[in-house]
Amino acid sequence: MKKDLFLPLLLALFSAAATAFPAFKAIQAEDDLTVKARALITAMEKGDFQGAGRDFDETMRKVFGPEKIEAMWKTQLPAQLGAFKQQGAARRDRLQDYEIVLVTCEFEKAALDARVVFDKAGRIAGLGFVPSAPPVKYAPPPYADPAKFDETEVTVGSGEWAVPGTLTTPKGEGPFPGLVLVHGSGPNNRDEELGPNKPFKDLAWGLASRGIAVLRYDKRNMVHGAKIIADPKGEATMTVKDETIDDALAAAVLLQKTAKVDGRRIFVLGHSLGGYLMPRIALAAEPLGIAGFISLAGPARPLDDTILRQMEYLLGLAGTPLSTENEKRLDEIKAAVAGIKALTEADKGSTVKLLGAMPAYWLDLRGYDPLESAKSVKKPMLFLQGGRDYQVQTADLELWKAALRDRKDVAFKVYPKLNHLFFAGEGVLTPFEYTQNHGSVLEEVVTDIAAWINHPSSSLPATALNTSFFPQLGPRQAVPILLFATGFAAIETDGDDSVRSASPFSSVSRRSYRAEPIFPGRFF
């Protein structure tokens, strides 16, 4: 996420424990990318901040110039980590089309890995600092049984904006109910991959193992991000209809026409931003006769306000009262939100971005009330929410419940220990839970979705919510976390995965490096 709906910030969070590393010794015959990554760090150490950005790509040059590199290295990092001491070992990783070099950097108080992301041309497309730890890999959930399903590659939509996808079909004669998965914000791939996590792949494999066909696809702003960014005037007219809704409808039509799938039992599931847009998708899909709709962690409140709440949470992790610098950041975000609310129709053609998106995007959303729209949806709906989620909170689920309390064909459920990606955790939630830990979508969530699809007017067993999760951090209760500006164009969570930034139409670059407030990283 990887030009997302988010701010040009790169959030890097750090562990408090200092780790000792042996003195750095030059390594013979290191590959070219590792040499470039070390050269960047050496340039910062020597105070050559112009030279540090020598190998940056165009976007990084725009959003993370020499003055921002200097502020990060001379002010922001030392404030929490102490003085830089030396470089340590380096290792390589890869994410989709991006090569990653991690160089251990020893500071006075802690050792962290500088994570340098390279594009195909060998240019630096992302930079962040993360806790030193062995890379964690994705693993399929134990409840998924590949012997029970087949997967085929498909194309969703047609023409210049067509996107590739994967159809996961149960083995057997069918016909099977079908489900379309609609992503959260940012340039997500078909698995909604964030760090070592692939929640959409978990859902597809888990549900197909239970007799439900699932269609997932790469998001338009991931596949066509470069094309979108290359045309600022075209990007200035784009809205969530272009970003999300059109492809969701095309996927539903494709699934209806698929052999072994029951065209009368097609459902649509939206996660995060997809959940927020679920009522709008449902109303647009009325001519298709979709059987029902599912929202996973769907915001019920305006997205600009949601971004502000997320940033207040993340900045608060550094302790209260906020530092002067973080107060300034928060004021800038509040000013951007105020600017969004002050937009008029006269701003519609403007290419000046607010919170990473152009005015037309925000003006389109201004006319959308998800709660009121949901009241007009005539099909059954299911709302699921993680109790530890800070991106989209349980307060949003309560708003959905209040708006739809008279509907007998709408069900709700909270899973107290789950985060925004619907896997379990403990304690204070930070973006690193998504980017450094691997978790699978809870099997209970998969089982509940399958049960509801087979009986869409039924309710689910209620779960008591522990509302004490969100911590009140005092001056001495800060979670070790460092936030610094680093123009990570096209975050994550997601995304950064250290963080998302830029516009909702950016390419996949840096997606795994968003701190999704997750953002992520995706913000939602």
Short mmCIF file of C-alpha atoms in Angstrom, two decimals:
data_model
loop_
_atom_site.label_atom_id
_atom_site.label_comp_id
_atom_site.label_asym_id
_atom_site.label_seq_id
_atom_site.Cartn_x
_atom_site.Cartn_y
_atom_site.Cartn_z
CA MET A 1 0.00 0.00 0.00
CA LYS A 2 2.57 0.57 -1.69
CA LYS A 3 0.32 5.93 -3.47
CA ASP A 4 -2.15 4.79 -1.13
CA LEU A 5 -4.85 6.63 0.69
CA PHE A 6 -2.24 7.59 3.19
CA LEU A 7 0.18 10.08 4.35
CA PRO A 8 3.74 10.37 3.12
CA LEU A 9 5.07 8.94 6.34
CA LEU A 10 7.16 5.87 6.90
CA LEU A 11 6.59 4.39 10.30
CA ALA A 12 9.33 2.25 11.70
CA LEU A 13 8.82 0.61 15.04
CA PHE A 14 11.55 -0.76 17.18
CA SER A 15 12.04 -3.23 20.01
CA ALA A 16 13.40 -1.86 23.26
CA ALA A 17 15.97 -4.51 23.94
CA ALA A 18 19.50 -3.72 22.84
CA THR A 19 21.24 -6.52 21.00
CA ALA A 20 24.99 -6.82 20.76
CA PHE A 21 26.49 -7.49 17.36
CA PRO A 22 30.10 -8.14 16.38
CA ALA A 23 32.04 -5.33 14.82
CA PHE A 24 31.39 -4.85 11.16
CA LYS A 25 33.99 -6.32 8.86
CA ALA A 26 33.98 -5.74 5.16
CA ILE A 27 32.60 -8.77 3.37
CA GLN A 28 34.32 -9.82 0.22
CA ALA A 29 32.36 -10.12 -3.01
CA GLU A 30 29.05 -8.78 -1.72
CA ASP A 31 26.44 -8.38 -4.46
CA ASP A 32 25.79 -5.00 -6.04
CA LEU A 33 22.55 -4.29 -4.17
CA THR A 34 24.12 -5.03 -0.81
CA VAL A 35 27.00 -2.71 -1.71
CA LYS A 36 24.48 0.03 -2.57
CA ALA A 37 22.60 -0.50 0.69
CA ARG A 38 25.81 -0.24 2.72
CA ALA A 39 26.85 2.85 0.75
CA LEU A 40 23.59 4.56 1.67
CA ILE A 41 24.20 3.92 5.38
CA THR A 42 27.83 4.98 5.12
CA ALA A 43 26.83 8.23 3.41
CA MET A 44 24.39 9.02 6.22
CA GLU A 45 27.06 8.21 8.80
CA LYS A 46 29.44 10.66 7.09
CA GLY A 47 26.79 13.37 6.83
CA ASP A 48 26.59 13.14 3.04
CA PHE A 49 22.80 13.26 2.83
CA GLN A 50 22.81 14.30 -0.81
CA GLY A 51 24.90 11.25 -1.66
CA ALA A 52 22.73 8.99 0.50
CA GLY A 53 19.86 9.47 -1.95
CA ARG A 54 21.98 9.02 -5.06
CA ASP A 55 20.33 5.71 -5.98
CA PHE A 56 16.75 6.68 -5.03
CA ASP A 57 14.02 6.22 -7.60
CA GLU A 58 12.00 9.22 -8.77
CA THR A 59 9.31 8.92 -6.11
CA MET A 60 11.78 8.58 -3.26
CA ARG A 61 13.65 11.65 -4.52
CA LYS A 62 10.44 13.65 -4.40
CA VAL A 63 9.20 12.61 -0.97
CA PHE A 64 12.42 11.85 0.89
CA GLY A 65 14.99 14.45 -0.06
CA PRO A 66 18.33 15.21 1.63
CA GLU A 67 16.77 17.38 4.34
CA LYS A 68 14.43 14.57 5.40
CA ILE A 69 17.23 12.03 5.38
CA GLU A 70 19.24 14.37 7.59
CA ALA A 71 16.34 14.89 10.01
CA MET A 72 15.83 11.14 10.31
CA TRP A 73 19.52 10.32 10.83
CA LYS A 74 20.59 13.25 13.02
CA THR A 75 17.44 13.87 15.06
CA GLN A 76 14.76 11.20 14.95
CA LEU A 77 16.85 8.04 15.18
CA PRO A 78 19.29 9.26 17.88
CA ALA A 79 16.42 10.54 20.02
CA GLN A 80 15.32 6.99 20.73
CA LEU A 81 18.27 4.81 19.77
CA GLY A 82 21.30 6.84 20.74
CA ALA A 83 24.35 7.31 18.59
CA PHE A 84 25.06 5.10 15.59
CA LYS A 85 28.00 2.77 16.21
CA GLN A 86 28.56 0.46 13.26
CA GLN A 87 27.13 -1.75 10.52
CA GLY A 88 26.81 -5.48 10.99
CA ALA A 89 25.86 -8.43 8.83
CA ALA A 90 23.68 -8.12 5.74
CA ARG A 91 21.14 -10.53 4.29
CA ARG A 92 18.81 -10.63 1.30
CA ASP A 93 15.06 -11.08 0.91
CA ARG A 94 12.55 -10.68 -1.89
CA LEU A 95 8.94 -9.55 -2.17
CA GLN A 96 7.18 -9.97 -5.50
CA ASP A 97 9.27 -7.91 -7.96
CA TYR A 98 11.31 -6.15 -5.29
CA GLU A 99 14.72 -7.11 -3.94
CA ILE A 100 15.37 -6.31 -0.28
CA VAL A 101 18.66 -5.86 1.55
CA LEU A 102 18.65 -5.84 5.35
CA VAL A 103 21.77 -4.45 7.01
CA THR A 104 22.07 -4.72 10.77
CA CYS A 105 22.87 -1.32 12.29
CA GLU A 106 24.11 -1.12 15.85
CA PHE A 107 23.09 1.98 17.76
CA GLU A 108 23.94 2.88 21.32
CA LYS A 109 20.67 1.55 22.75
CA ALA A 110 19.53 -1.08 20.24
CA ALA A 111 20.41 -2.92 17.05
CA LEU A 112 18.04 -2.60 14.12
CA ASP A 113 17.99 -3.68 10.50
CA ALA A 114 18.06 -1.02 7.82
CA ARG A 115 15.66 -2.40 5.22
CA VAL A 116 16.48 -1.10 1.75
CA VAL A 117 14.06 -2.00 -1.07
CA PHE A 118 15.22 -2.06 -4.70
CA ASP A 119 13.16 -2.05 -7.88
CA LYS A 120 13.97 -4.02 -11.03
CA ALA A 121 16.33 -1.27 -12.21
CA GLY A 122 18.36 -1.43 -9.01
CA ARG A 123 17.03 1.89 -7.72
CA ILE A 124 16.08 2.36 -4.07
CA ALA A 125 12.30 2.35 -3.83
CA GLY A 126 11.92 2.17 -0.04
CA LEU A 127 13.85 2.64 3.19
CA GLY A 128 13.01 1.79 6.78
CA PHE A 129 14.41 0.46 10.04
CA VAL A 130 12.93 -2.67 11.59
CA PRO A 131 13.81 -4.95 14.53
CA SER A 132 16.64 -7.35 13.83
CA ALA A 133 15.02 -10.73 13.42
CA PRO A 134 15.13 -13.69 11.04
CA PRO A 135 12.59 -13.31 8.23
CA VAL A 136 9.25 -14.98 8.89
CA LYS A 137 7.63 -16.83 6.00
CA TYR A 138 4.03 -17.47 5.11
CA ALA A 139 2.58 -20.93 5.77
CA PRO A 140 -0.90 -22.15 4.80
CA PRO A 141 -3.30 -22.61 7.72
CA PRO A 142 -3.74 -26.16 9.01
CA TYR A 143 -7.49 -26.03 8.35
CA ALA A 144 -6.88 -25.71 4.58
CA ASP A 145 -6.67 -28.99 2.65
CA PRO A 146 -5.23 -28.56 -0.89
CA ALA A 147 -6.45 -32.05 -1.74
CA LYS A 148 -10.01 -30.72 -1.61
CA PHE A 149 -9.77 -27.95 -4.19
CA ASP A 150 -8.24 -26.82 -7.48
CA GLU A 151 -6.93 -23.39 -8.46
CA THR A 152 -7.02 -21.76 -11.90
CA GLU A 153 -5.81 -18.40 -13.17
CA VAL A 154 -8.53 -16.07 -14.45
CA THR A 155 -8.90 -12.52 -15.74
CA VAL A 156 -11.31 -10.14 -14.03
CA GLY A 157 -12.76 -7.43 -16.25
CA SER A 158 -11.74 -6.61 -19.80
CA GLY A 159 -9.92 -3.99 -21.76
CA GLU A 160 -7.13 -1.78 -20.48
CA TRP A 161 -8.01 -2.18 -16.78
CA ALA A 162 -8.36 -5.99 -16.66
CA VAL A 163 -6.63 -7.64 -13.69
CA PRO A 164 -5.41 -11.20 -13.06
CA GLY A 165 -6.95 -13.38 -10.38
CA THR A 166 -7.18 -16.86 -8.92
CA LEU A 167 -10.31 -19.02 -8.75
CA THR A 168 -10.24 -21.62 -5.98
CA THR A 169 -12.87 -24.29 -6.65
CA PRO A 170 -13.82 -27.27 -4.46
CA LYS A 171 -13.36 -30.66 -6.07
CA GLY A 172 -16.57 -32.41 -6.97
CA GLU A 173 -19.56 -31.87 -9.20
CA GLY A 174 -21.04 -28.82 -7.53
CA PRO A 175 -22.73 -26.51 -7.99
CA PHE A 176 -21.01 -24.68 -5.15
CA PRO A 177 -21.77 -21.29 -3.63
CA GLY A 178 -19.24 -18.65 -4.66
CA LEU A 179 -17.53 -15.78 -2.86
CA VAL A 180 -15.70 -12.71 -4.22
CA LEU A 181 -13.01 -11.16 -1.98
CA VAL A 182 -12.65 -7.34 -2.09
CA HIS A 183 -9.46 -5.77 -0.72
CA GLY A 184 -8.67 -3.10 1.79
CA SER A 185 -6.95 0.17 0.89
CA GLY A 186 -3.76 0.46 -1.09
CA PRO A 187 -2.28 -1.58 -3.93
CA ASN A 188 -3.04 -5.05 -2.62
CA ASN A 189 -2.35 -8.27 -4.45
CA ARG A 190 -4.90 -11.07 -4.62
CA ASP A 191 -3.74 -12.55 -1.29
CA GLU A 192 -3.95 -9.15 0.45
CA GLU A 193 -0.35 -9.89 1.40
CA LEU A 194 1.20 -7.97 4.28
CA GLY A 195 4.59 -9.08 5.55
CA PRO A 196 4.44 -12.87 5.99
CA ASN A 197 0.62 -12.83 6.08
CA LYS A 198 -1.86 -13.62 3.30
CA PRO A 199 -5.37 -13.35 4.77
CA PHE A 200 -7.19 -13.65 1.44
CA LYS A 201 -5.28 -16.82 0.58
CA ASP A 202 -6.20 -18.20 4.03
CA LEU A 203 -9.85 -17.43 3.38
CA ALA A 204 -9.82 -18.85 -0.14
CA TRP A 205 -8.14 -22.10 0.83
CA GLY A 206 -10.10 -22.50 4.06
CA LEU A 207 -13.48 -21.87 2.46
CA ALA A 208 -12.75 -24.00 -0.62
CA SER A 209 -11.88 -26.83 1.77
CA ARG A 210 -15.43 -26.38 3.08
CA GLY A 211 -17.21 -26.45 -0.28
CA ILE A 212 -17.23 -22.77 -1.28
CA ALA A 213 -15.65 -21.44 -4.50
CA VAL A 214 -13.62 -18.26 -3.95
CA LEU A 215 -12.42 -15.66 -6.46
CA ARG A 216 -9.61 -13.28 -5.49
CA TYR A 217 -7.72 -10.92 -7.77
CA ASP A 218 -4.94 -8.32 -7.83
CA LYS A 219 -6.19 -4.83 -7.18
CA ARG A 220 -6.35 -2.38 -10.08
CA ASN A 221 -3.93 0.12 -8.52
CA MET A 222 -1.39 -2.64 -8.04
CA VAL A 223 -1.56 -3.99 -11.59
CA HIS A 224 -1.92 -0.63 -13.32
CA GLY A 225 -0.33 1.65 -10.73
CA ALA A 226 2.45 2.95 -12.97
CA LYS A 227 -0.06 3.77 -15.71
CA ILE A 228 -2.33 5.62 -13.29
CA ILE A 229 0.48 7.67 -11.78
CA ALA A 230 1.80 8.58 -15.22
CA ASP A 231 -1.46 10.41 -15.95
CA PRO A 232 -2.08 12.93 -13.14
CA LYS A 233 -5.15 14.36 -14.87
CA GLY A 234 -6.66 10.89 -15.15
CA GLU A 235 -5.77 10.08 -11.55
CA ALA A 236 -7.41 13.34 -10.51
CA THR A 237 -10.79 12.04 -11.68
CA MET A 238 -10.57 8.58 -10.11
CA THR A 239 -12.77 7.49 -7.22
CA VAL A 240 -13.46 4.29 -5.28
CA LYS A 241 -15.66 3.25 -8.19
CA ASP A 242 -12.56 2.98 -10.35
CA GLU A 243 -10.30 1.73 -7.56
CA THR A 244 -12.57 -0.94 -6.08
CA ILE A 245 -16.24 -1.17 -7.04
CA ASP A 246 -16.04 -1.82 -10.79
CA ASP A 247 -13.68 -4.78 -10.39
CA ALA A 248 -15.74 -6.24 -7.53
CA LEU A 249 -18.80 -6.26 -9.80
CA ALA A 250 -16.84 -7.72 -12.70
CA ALA A 251 -15.56 -10.49 -10.43
CA ALA A 252 -19.10 -11.30 -9.32
CA VAL A 253 -20.26 -11.55 -12.94
CA LEU A 254 -17.33 -13.83 -13.76
CA LEU A 255 -18.12 -16.09 -10.82
CA GLN A 256 -21.78 -16.30 -11.86
CA LYS A 257 -20.71 -17.63 -15.24
CA THR A 258 -18.21 -20.15 -13.87
CA ALA A 259 -18.87 -23.86 -14.28
CA LYS A 260 -19.63 -25.75 -11.06
CA VAL A 261 -20.59 -22.49 -9.31
CA ASP A 262 -24.22 -21.80 -8.41
CA GLY A 263 -24.92 -18.41 -9.98
CA ARG A 264 -27.84 -17.88 -7.60
CA ARG A 265 -25.59 -18.20 -4.56
CA ILE A 266 -22.84 -15.63 -5.18
CA PHE A 267 -21.68 -13.60 -2.19
CA VAL A 268 -19.29 -10.63 -1.88
CA LEU A 269 -16.91 -10.13 1.05
CA GLY A 270 -15.15 -6.80 1.64
CA HIS A 271 -12.29 -6.35 4.09
CA SER A 272 -11.46 -2.98 5.64
CA LEU A 273 -11.97 -0.42 2.84
CA GLY A 274 -13.85 -3.18 0.99
CA GLY A 275 -16.09 -3.57 4.04
CA TYR A 276 -16.67 0.17 4.22
CA LEU A 277 -17.77 0.11 0.59
CA MET A 278 -19.82 -3.06 0.96
CA PRO A 279 -23.22 -1.26 1.03
CA ARG A 280 -22.24 0.77 -2.04
CA ILE A 281 -21.12 -2.40 -3.83
CA ALA A 282 -24.36 -4.11 -2.80
CA LEU A 283 -26.56 -1.34 -4.20
CA ALA A 284 -24.57 -1.26 -7.46
CA ALA A 285 -24.90 -5.05 -7.69
CA GLU A 286 -28.69 -5.17 -7.36
CA PRO A 287 -29.21 -6.11 -11.05
CA LEU A 288 -26.86 -9.09 -10.56
CA GLY A 289 -28.97 -10.78 -7.90
CA ILE A 290 -26.10 -11.31 -5.44
CA ALA A 291 -27.19 -13.54 -2.54
CA GLY A 292 -25.54 -11.69 0.34
CA PHE A 293 -22.71 -9.47 1.55
CA ILE A 294 -20.01 -9.77 4.23
CA SER A 295 -17.99 -7.01 5.88
CA LEU A 296 -14.76 -7.82 7.70
CA ALA A 297 -13.52 -4.88 9.79
CA GLY A 298 -15.44 -2.37 7.71
CA PRO A 299 -15.26 1.24 8.95
CA ALA A 300 -18.63 2.84 9.63
CA ARG A 301 -17.22 6.35 9.99
CA PRO A 302 -15.63 8.71 7.40
CA LEU A 303 -12.25 7.53 6.14
CA ASP A 304 -10.46 10.81 6.82
CA ASP A 305 -11.57 10.66 10.46
CA THR A 306 -10.52 7.01 10.59
CA ILE A 307 -7.02 7.90 9.40
CA LEU A 308 -6.76 10.57 12.09
CA ARG A 309 -7.80 8.13 14.83
CA GLN A 310 -5.24 5.61 13.61
CA MET A 311 -2.44 8.15 13.67
CA GLU A 312 -3.44 9.34 17.13
CA TYR A 313 -3.16 5.74 18.29
CA LEU A 314 0.22 5.17 16.63
CA LEU A 315 1.71 8.44 17.80
CA GLY A 316 0.42 7.67 21.29
CA LEU A 317 2.43 4.46 21.33
CA ALA A 318 5.55 6.60 21.66
CA GLY A 319 4.25 7.79 25.04
CA THR A 320 2.36 10.76 26.38
CA PRO A 321 2.57 13.66 26.35
CA LEU A 322 3.53 13.66 22.69
CA SER A 323 6.88 15.05 21.68
CA THR A 324 6.94 18.45 19.97
CA GLU A 325 7.73 16.72 16.70
CA ASN A 326 4.84 14.25 16.99
CA GLU A 327 2.48 17.04 18.05
CA LYS A 328 3.48 18.81 14.85
CA ARG A 329 2.80 15.68 12.80
CA LEU A 330 -0.60 15.26 14.40
CA ASP A 331 -1.44 18.91 13.74
CA GLU A 332 -0.49 18.42 10.08
CA ILE A 333 -2.82 15.43 9.82
CA LYS A 334 -5.63 17.37 11.50
CA ALA A 335 -5.06 20.21 9.05
CA ALA A 336 -5.26 17.77 6.13
CA VAL A 337 -8.53 16.35 7.48
CA ALA A 338 -9.88 19.88 7.85
CA GLY A 339 -8.80 20.57 4.26
CA ILE A 340 -10.70 17.50 3.05
CA LYS A 341 -13.85 18.64 4.84
CA ALA A 342 -13.50 22.10 3.30
CA LEU A 343 -13.32 20.84 -0.30
CA THR A 344 -15.93 22.12 -2.74
CA GLU A 345 -16.99 21.07 -6.22
CA ALA A 346 -14.64 23.74 -7.55
CA ASP A 347 -11.74 21.58 -6.28
CA LYS A 348 -12.82 18.51 -8.23
CA GLY A 349 -10.20 18.81 -10.96
CA SER A 350 -7.36 19.67 -8.60
CA THR A 351 -4.27 17.46 -8.50
CA VAL A 352 -3.20 18.63 -5.03
CA LYS A 353 -3.35 15.59 -2.77
CA LEU A 354 -4.70 15.48 0.77
CA LEU A 355 -3.77 12.45 2.85
CA GLY A 356 -2.42 10.92 -0.35
CA ALA A 357 -5.59 11.17 -2.43
CA MET A 358 -6.84 13.82 -4.82
CA PRO A 359 -9.90 16.00 -4.13
CA ALA A 360 -12.21 14.09 -6.50
CA TYR A 361 -11.62 10.95 -4.46
CA TRP A 362 -12.62 12.65 -1.21
CA LEU A 363 -15.53 14.55 -2.74
CA ASP A 364 -16.97 11.29 -4.05
CA LEU A 365 -16.80 9.75 -0.57
CA ARG A 366 -18.38 12.80 1.02
CA GLY A 367 -21.69 11.83 -0.52
CA TYR A 368 -21.48 8.28 0.80
CA ASP A 369 -22.93 7.30 4.17
CA PRO A 370 -22.26 3.56 4.69
CA LEU A 371 -24.79 3.26 7.52
CA GLU A 372 -27.65 4.85 5.59
CA SER A 373 -26.70 2.94 2.45
CA ALA A 374 -26.70 -0.35 4.36
CA LYS A 375 -30.32 0.25 5.35
CA SER A 376 -31.23 0.13 1.66
CA VAL A 377 -29.46 -3.18 0.99
CA LYS A 378 -32.16 -5.80 0.55
CA LYS A 379 -29.95 -8.85 0.86
CA PRO A 380 -28.63 -10.61 4.01
CA MET A 381 -25.45 -9.13 5.51
CA LEU A 382 -22.78 -10.36 7.92
CA PHE A 383 -20.44 -8.08 9.91
CA LEU A 384 -17.32 -9.49 11.59
CA GLN A 385 -14.83 -7.55 13.73
CA GLY A 386 -11.59 -8.19 15.61
CA GLY A 387 -11.59 -6.97 19.20
CA ARG A 388 -7.92 -5.87 19.14
CA ASP A 389 -8.15 -3.97 15.86
CA TYR A 390 -7.10 -0.32 16.14
CA GLN A 391 -7.45 0.51 12.45
CA VAL A 392 -11.17 -0.21 12.54
CA GLN A 393 -12.50 -0.42 16.06
CA THR A 394 -15.35 -2.24 17.75
CA ALA A 395 -17.07 1.14 17.98
CA ASP A 396 -17.57 0.88 14.22
CA LEU A 397 -19.28 -2.49 14.60
CA GLU A 398 -21.58 -0.98 17.23
CA LEU A 399 -22.58 1.71 14.73
CA TRP A 400 -23.41 -0.95 12.12
CA LYS A 401 -25.47 -2.81 14.73
CA ALA A 402 -27.37 0.31 15.76
CA ALA A 403 -28.18 1.22 12.16
CA LEU A 404 -29.39 -2.30 11.31
CA ARG A 405 -30.84 -3.39 14.64
CA ASP A 406 -34.30 -4.04 13.18
CA ARG A 407 -33.03 -6.35 10.44
CA LYS A 408 -33.52 -10.07 11.07
CA ASP A 409 -31.30 -11.05 8.15
CA VAL A 410 -28.17 -9.25 9.41
CA ALA A 411 -25.67 -10.93 11.75
CA PHE A 412 -22.74 -9.56 13.77
CA LYS A 413 -19.83 -11.09 15.63
CA VAL A 414 -16.72 -9.91 17.50
CA TYR A 415 -13.60 -12.03 18.03
CA PRO A 416 -11.91 -10.54 21.11
CA LYS A 417 -8.29 -11.52 20.41
CA LEU A 418 -8.17 -10.82 16.68
CA ASN A 419 -6.45 -7.92 14.94
CA HIS A 420 -7.19 -6.21 11.62
CA LEU A 421 -6.03 -9.25 9.61
CA PHE A 422 -8.18 -11.56 11.77
CA PHE A 423 -5.39 -13.52 13.37
CA ALA A 424 -4.92 -13.67 17.13
CA GLY A 425 -2.44 -11.81 19.31
CA GLU A 426 -1.86 -10.57 22.82
CA GLY A 427 -0.99 -7.25 24.43
CA VAL A 428 -0.56 -3.83 22.88
CA LEU A 429 -0.98 -3.98 19.11
CA THR A 430 1.58 -2.28 16.87
CA PRO A 431 2.09 -2.54 13.08
CA PHE A 432 4.90 -5.02 13.65
CA GLU A 433 2.32 -7.63 14.64
CA TYR A 434 1.39 -7.67 10.96
CA THR A 435 4.77 -7.23 9.36
CA GLN A 436 7.06 -9.29 11.61
CA ASN A 437 4.72 -12.06 12.82
CA HIS A 438 2.94 -14.73 10.84
CA GLY A 439 -0.62 -15.59 11.69
CA SER A 440 -3.49 -17.29 9.91
CA VAL A 441 -7.06 -16.09 9.77
CA LEU A 442 -8.70 -17.74 12.77
CA GLU A 443 -10.37 -21.01 11.83
CA GLU A 444 -13.51 -19.93 13.71
CA VAL A 445 -13.84 -16.99 11.31
CA VAL A 446 -13.62 -19.31 8.30
CA THR A 447 -16.11 -21.72 9.85
CA ASP A 448 -18.54 -18.88 10.67
CA ILE A 449 -18.36 -17.47 7.14
CA ALA A 450 -18.97 -20.90 5.62
CA ALA A 451 -21.92 -21.55 7.93
CA TRP A 452 -23.46 -18.17 7.16
CA ILE A 453 -23.06 -18.56 3.39
CA ASN A 454 -24.92 -21.86 3.59
CA HIS A 455 -27.64 -20.25 5.75
CA PRO A 456 -27.37 -16.48 5.12
CA SER A 457 -30.34 -15.43 7.21
CA SER A 458 -29.07 -17.12 10.35
CA SER A 459 -27.25 -15.47 13.26
CA LEU A 460 -23.88 -16.49 14.67
CA PRO A 461 -23.04 -17.33 18.28
CA ALA A 462 -22.35 -14.06 20.08
CA THR A 463 -18.94 -13.46 21.65
CA ALA A 464 -18.35 -11.29 24.69
CA LEU A 465 -15.93 -8.44 24.01
CA ASN A 466 -13.16 -7.43 26.36
CA THR A 467 -13.24 -3.65 25.91
CA SER A 468 -10.11 -3.12 28.02
CA PHE A 469 -7.74 -3.86 25.12
CA PHE A 470 -6.97 -0.33 24.03
CA PRO A 471 -4.30 0.85 26.48
CA GLN A 472 -4.05 4.21 28.17
CA LEU A 473 -0.34 4.88 27.92
CA GLY A 474 1.20 7.23 30.44
CA PRO A 475 4.47 9.15 30.27
CA ARG A 476 6.46 6.11 31.42
CA GLN A 477 4.45 3.50 29.56
CA ALA A 478 5.59 4.19 26.06
CA VAL A 479 5.85 1.30 23.65
CA PRO A 480 9.24 1.66 21.94
CA ILE A 481 8.34 3.08 18.56
CA LEU A 482 9.96 5.55 16.24
CA LEU A 483 8.09 7.46 13.59
CA PHE A 484 9.94 9.38 10.98
CA ALA A 485 9.22 10.86 7.61
CA THR A 486 10.68 8.85 4.79
CA GLY A 487 8.77 9.18 1.61
CA PHE A 488 8.05 5.52 1.16
CA ALA A 489 5.98 6.03 -1.92
CA ALA A 490 3.41 3.30 -2.36
CA ILE A 491 3.38 1.77 1.06
CA GLU A 492 1.58 -1.26 3.94
CA THR A 493 1.90 -2.07 5.55
CA ASP A 494 1.74 -1.94 4.40
CA GLY A 495 2.24 -1.37 4.55
CA ASP A 496 3.67 -1.10 4.49
CA ASP A 497 6.13 -3.92 5.47
CA SER A 498 6.91 -0.71 7.40
CA VAL A 499 4.16 1.68 6.10
CA ARG A 500 1.83 2.98 3.35
CA SER A 501 1.98 6.34 1.80
CA ALA A 502 1.14 8.26 -1.33
CA SER A 503 -2.12 7.74 -3.20
CA PRO A 504 -4.71 5.00 -3.43
CA PHE A 505 -3.67 4.42 -7.00
CA SER A 506 0.04 3.80 -6.53
CA SER A 507 1.86 0.75 -7.70
CA VAL A 508 2.70 -2.21 -5.51
CA SER A 509 6.18 -0.97 -4.77
CA ARG A 510 6.83 -0.87 -1.07
CA ARG A 511 3.51 -2.48 -0.23
CA SER A 512 5.07 -4.88 2.15
CA TYR A 513 6.68 -2.04 3.93
CA ARG A 514 3.71 -0.17 5.30
CA ALA A 515 2.93 -0.01 8.89
CA GLU A 516 -0.61 -0.36 7.99
CA PRO A 517 -2.28 1.52 10.34
CA ILE A 518 -1.68 -0.77 8.22
CA PHE A 519 -2.22 0.78 7.02
CA PRO A 520 -0.10 -0.70 7.04
CA GLY A 521 0.11 -0.19 5.99
CA ARG A 522 -2.90 0.23 5.01
CA PHE A 523 -4.89 2.63 7.01
CA PHE A 524 -7.97 0.50 6.60
#
